[in-house]
Amino acid sequence: MSTLNINGRQHTVDADPSTPILWALRDNLGMTGTKFGCGAALCGACTVHLDGQAIRSCITPISAAEGKKIATIEATTDGSDPVGAAVHAAWLKHDVAQCGYCQSGQIMSATGFLKSLPRGTQPSVADIDAAMAGNICRCGTYVRIRAAVADAAKALA
């Protein structure tokens, strides 16, 4: 049994400590906003925040999350997180999602990136591309993703 702090609430998970966070979220807790993509931390679909850092939940065991805070897409886009709200609004404004499968990971990476910047910082195109490089979008909405991240940064300035 593991106790995990997910989106500000304590959850008890009956799973082996080596179980990836992704499967604890999806299979044990029914939180399906975080997606399975590759299972090897290469695509970014499974991105969540662990103590504020964007991580790949498909390879991070639940044992690494005990005593830490996990934030998922559900909490990032519920309106309570100002950075998440700015990213979500920019995503809608730029009509980023096409099929939508990668979007929770994209939003989590964008939110983590923007939270890591000093307040008021406007990232360059190269900064945005570098921060989002680990997230694959099979639909190719990279231009809209880049524009949305830049727009969210402006809204937060």
Tab-separated table of C-alpha atoms in Angstrom:
chain	number	residue	atom	x	y	z
A	1	MET	CA	0.000	0.000	0.000
A	2	SER	CA	1.247	3.432	-0.933
A	3	THR	CA	-0.172	6.801	0.018
A	4	LEU	CA	0.084	9.418	-2.694
A	5	ASN	CA	-0.791	13.109	-2.622
A	6	ILE	CA	-2.524	13.687	-5.933
A	7	ASN	CA	-4.033	17.066	-6.748
A	8	GLY	CA	-3.995	18.012	-3.073
A	9	ARG	CA	-5.771	14.884	-1.821
A	10	GLN	CA	-4.368	11.767	-0.187
A	11	HIS	CA	-4.998	8.521	-2.062
A	12	THR	CA	-4.138	5.014	-0.937
A	13	VAL	CA	-2.989	2.780	-3.765
A	14	ASP	CA	-2.810	-0.979	-3.413
A	15	ALA	CA	-0.011	-1.649	-5.893
A	16	ASP	CA	3.591	-2.789	-5.965
A	17	PRO	CA	5.940	0.154	-5.196
A	18	SER	CA	7.581	-0.335	-8.599
A	19	THR	CA	4.276	0.304	-10.393
A	20	PRO	CA	4.579	3.374	-12.612
A	21	ILE	CA	2.603	6.402	-11.437
A	22	LEU	CA	0.710	6.313	-14.749
A	23	TRP	CA	-0.869	2.955	-13.974
A	24	ALA	CA	-1.655	3.892	-10.380
A	25	LEU	CA	-3.471	6.965	-11.699
A	26	ARG	CA	-5.345	5.226	-14.503
A	27	ASP	CA	-5.945	1.687	-13.232
A	28	ASN	CA	-6.074	2.091	-9.463
A	29	LEU	CA	-7.647	5.535	-9.167
A	30	GLY	CA	-9.608	5.890	-12.415
A	31	MET	CA	-7.902	9.177	-13.309
A	32	THR	CA	-7.718	8.781	-17.068
A	33	GLY	CA	-6.683	12.303	-18.081
A	34	THR	CA	-3.033	11.225	-18.074
A	35	LYS	CA	-2.447	9.178	-21.221
A	36	PHE	CA	-0.284	6.190	-22.091
A	37	GLY	CA	1.765	6.828	-25.200
A	38	CYS	CA	4.985	4.881	-25.522
A	39	GLY	CA	5.802	3.489	-22.081
A	40	ALA	CA	9.437	4.546	-22.489
A	41	ALA	CA	9.344	8.291	-21.614
A	42	LEU	CA	9.841	9.275	-25.248
A	43	CYS	CA	6.524	10.868	-26.244
A	44	GLY	CA	5.371	12.940	-23.254
A	45	ALA	CA	1.711	11.855	-23.294
A	46	CYS	CA	2.010	10.688	-19.674
A	47	THR	CA	3.490	13.930	-18.272
A	48	VAL	CA	2.475	14.910	-14.741
A	49	HIS	CA	4.141	17.181	-12.178
A	50	LEU	CA	6.006	15.724	-9.217
A	51	ASP	CA	6.727	18.454	-6.672
A	52	GLY	CA	6.291	20.974	-9.481
A	53	GLN	CA	8.608	19.291	-11.994
A	54	ALA	CA	7.264	17.794	-15.210
A	55	ILE	CA	8.052	14.058	-15.216
A	56	ARG	CA	7.121	11.056	-17.321
A	57	SER	CA	4.724	9.001	-15.232
A	58	CYS	CA	5.084	5.904	-17.428
A	59	ILE	CA	8.563	5.194	-16.029
A	60	THR	CA	8.442	6.830	-12.587
A	61	PRO	CA	7.509	4.336	-9.870
A	62	ILE	CA	4.981	5.221	-7.189
A	63	SER	CA	7.739	4.672	-4.608
A	64	ALA	CA	9.433	7.824	-5.980
A	65	ALA	CA	6.269	9.845	-5.343
A	66	GLU	CA	5.622	8.963	-1.711
A	67	GLY	CA	5.830	12.087	0.429
A	68	LYS	CA	5.710	14.299	-2.661
A	69	LYS	CA	2.917	16.086	-4.505
A	70	ILE	CA	1.621	14.832	-7.832
A	71	ALA	CA	-0.381	17.197	-10.038
A	72	THR	CA	-2.289	15.850	-13.020
A	73	ILE	CA	-4.114	17.439	-15.912
A	74	GLU	CA	-7.330	17.342	-13.888
A	75	ALA	CA	-5.951	19.846	-11.357
A	76	THR	CA	-4.003	21.911	-13.862
A	77	THR	CA	-7.048	22.794	-15.954
A	78	ASP	CA	-9.732	23.069	-13.266
A	79	GLY	CA	-9.223	26.843	-12.943
A	80	SER	CA	-7.508	26.786	-9.526
A	81	ASP	CA	-3.984	27.036	-10.985
A	82	PRO	CA	-3.376	30.453	-12.621
A	83	VAL	CA	-0.628	29.137	-14.908
A	84	GLY	CA	-2.712	26.120	-15.886
A	85	ALA	CA	-5.687	28.404	-16.528
A	86	ALA	CA	-3.574	30.665	-18.778
A	87	VAL	CA	-2.267	27.662	-20.720
A	88	HIS	CA	-5.746	26.178	-21.041
A	89	ALA	CA	-7.178	29.495	-22.289
A	90	ALA	CA	-4.339	29.840	-24.817
A	91	TRP	CA	-4.888	26.257	-25.992
A	92	LEU	CA	-8.527	27.048	-26.695
A	93	LYS	CA	-7.737	30.417	-28.304
A	94	HIS	CA	-5.240	28.826	-30.703
A	95	ASP	CA	-7.386	25.731	-31.292
A	96	VAL	CA	-4.349	23.574	-30.506
A	97	ALA	CA	-5.974	20.186	-30.136
A	98	GLN	CA	-6.667	18.136	-33.210
A	99	CYS	CA	-7.110	14.511	-32.161
A	100	GLY	CA	-6.330	15.562	-28.587
A	101	TYR	CA	-4.518	12.433	-27.428
A	102	CYS	CA	-1.215	14.127	-26.585
A	103	GLN	CA	-2.771	17.287	-25.216
A	104	SER	CA	-2.761	16.480	-21.500
A	105	GLY	CA	0.986	15.825	-21.697
A	106	GLN	CA	1.524	18.927	-23.834
A	107	ILE	CA	-0.392	21.101	-21.371
A	108	MET	CA	1.448	19.625	-18.384
A	109	SER	CA	4.822	20.262	-20.047
A	110	ALA	CA	3.840	23.802	-21.042
A	111	THR	CA	2.562	24.551	-17.537
A	112	GLY	CA	5.701	23.162	-15.921
A	113	PHE	CA	7.866	25.180	-18.297
A	114	LEU	CA	6.024	28.441	-17.641
A	115	LYS	CA	6.120	27.876	-13.880
A	116	SER	CA	9.904	27.455	-14.088
A	117	LEU	CA	10.393	30.897	-15.638
A	118	PRO	CA	10.890	34.033	-13.558
A	119	ARG	CA	7.635	35.995	-13.432
A	120	GLY	CA	7.207	38.230	-16.470
A	121	THR	CA	9.732	36.353	-18.619
A	122	GLN	CA	8.810	36.082	-22.264
A	123	PRO	CA	10.361	32.899	-23.635
A	124	SER	CA	11.872	32.885	-27.092
A	125	VAL	CA	10.712	30.503	-29.814
A	126	ALA	CA	13.887	28.494	-29.183
A	127	ASP	CA	13.104	28.340	-25.433
A	128	ILE	CA	9.584	27.079	-26.127
A	129	ASP	CA	10.792	24.545	-28.678
A	130	ALA	CA	13.425	23.242	-26.251
A	131	ALA	CA	10.924	22.965	-23.393
A	132	MET	CA	8.340	21.174	-25.508
A	133	ALA	CA	10.783	18.992	-27.480
A	134	GLY	CA	10.007	15.858	-25.459
A	135	ASN	CA	6.321	15.928	-26.392
A	136	ILE	CA	5.256	14.333	-29.633
A	137	CYS	CA	2.101	15.380	-31.472
A	138	ARG	CA	1.261	12.971	-34.266
A	139	CYS	CA	-1.159	15.507	-35.723
A	140	GLY	CA	1.657	18.050	-36.045
A	141	THR	CA	0.082	20.975	-34.191
A	142	TYR	CA	3.497	22.259	-33.132
A	143	VAL	CA	3.000	25.742	-34.595
A	144	ARG	CA	-0.238	26.171	-32.612
A	145	ILE	CA	1.376	24.696	-29.475
A	146	ARG	CA	4.268	27.169	-29.751
A	147	ALA	CA	1.851	30.087	-30.246
A	148	ALA	CA	-0.276	28.992	-27.285
A	149	VAL	CA	2.720	28.707	-24.950
A	150	ALA	CA	3.912	32.172	-26.013
A	151	ASP	CA	0.416	33.584	-25.535
A	152	ALA	CA	0.095	32.028	-22.078
A	153	ALA	CA	3.457	33.546	-21.086
A	154	LYS	CA	2.209	36.986	-22.205
A	155	ALA	CA	-1.015	36.545	-20.239
A	156	LEU	CA	0.989	35.711	-17.106
A	157	ALA	CA	3.362	38.704	-17.424
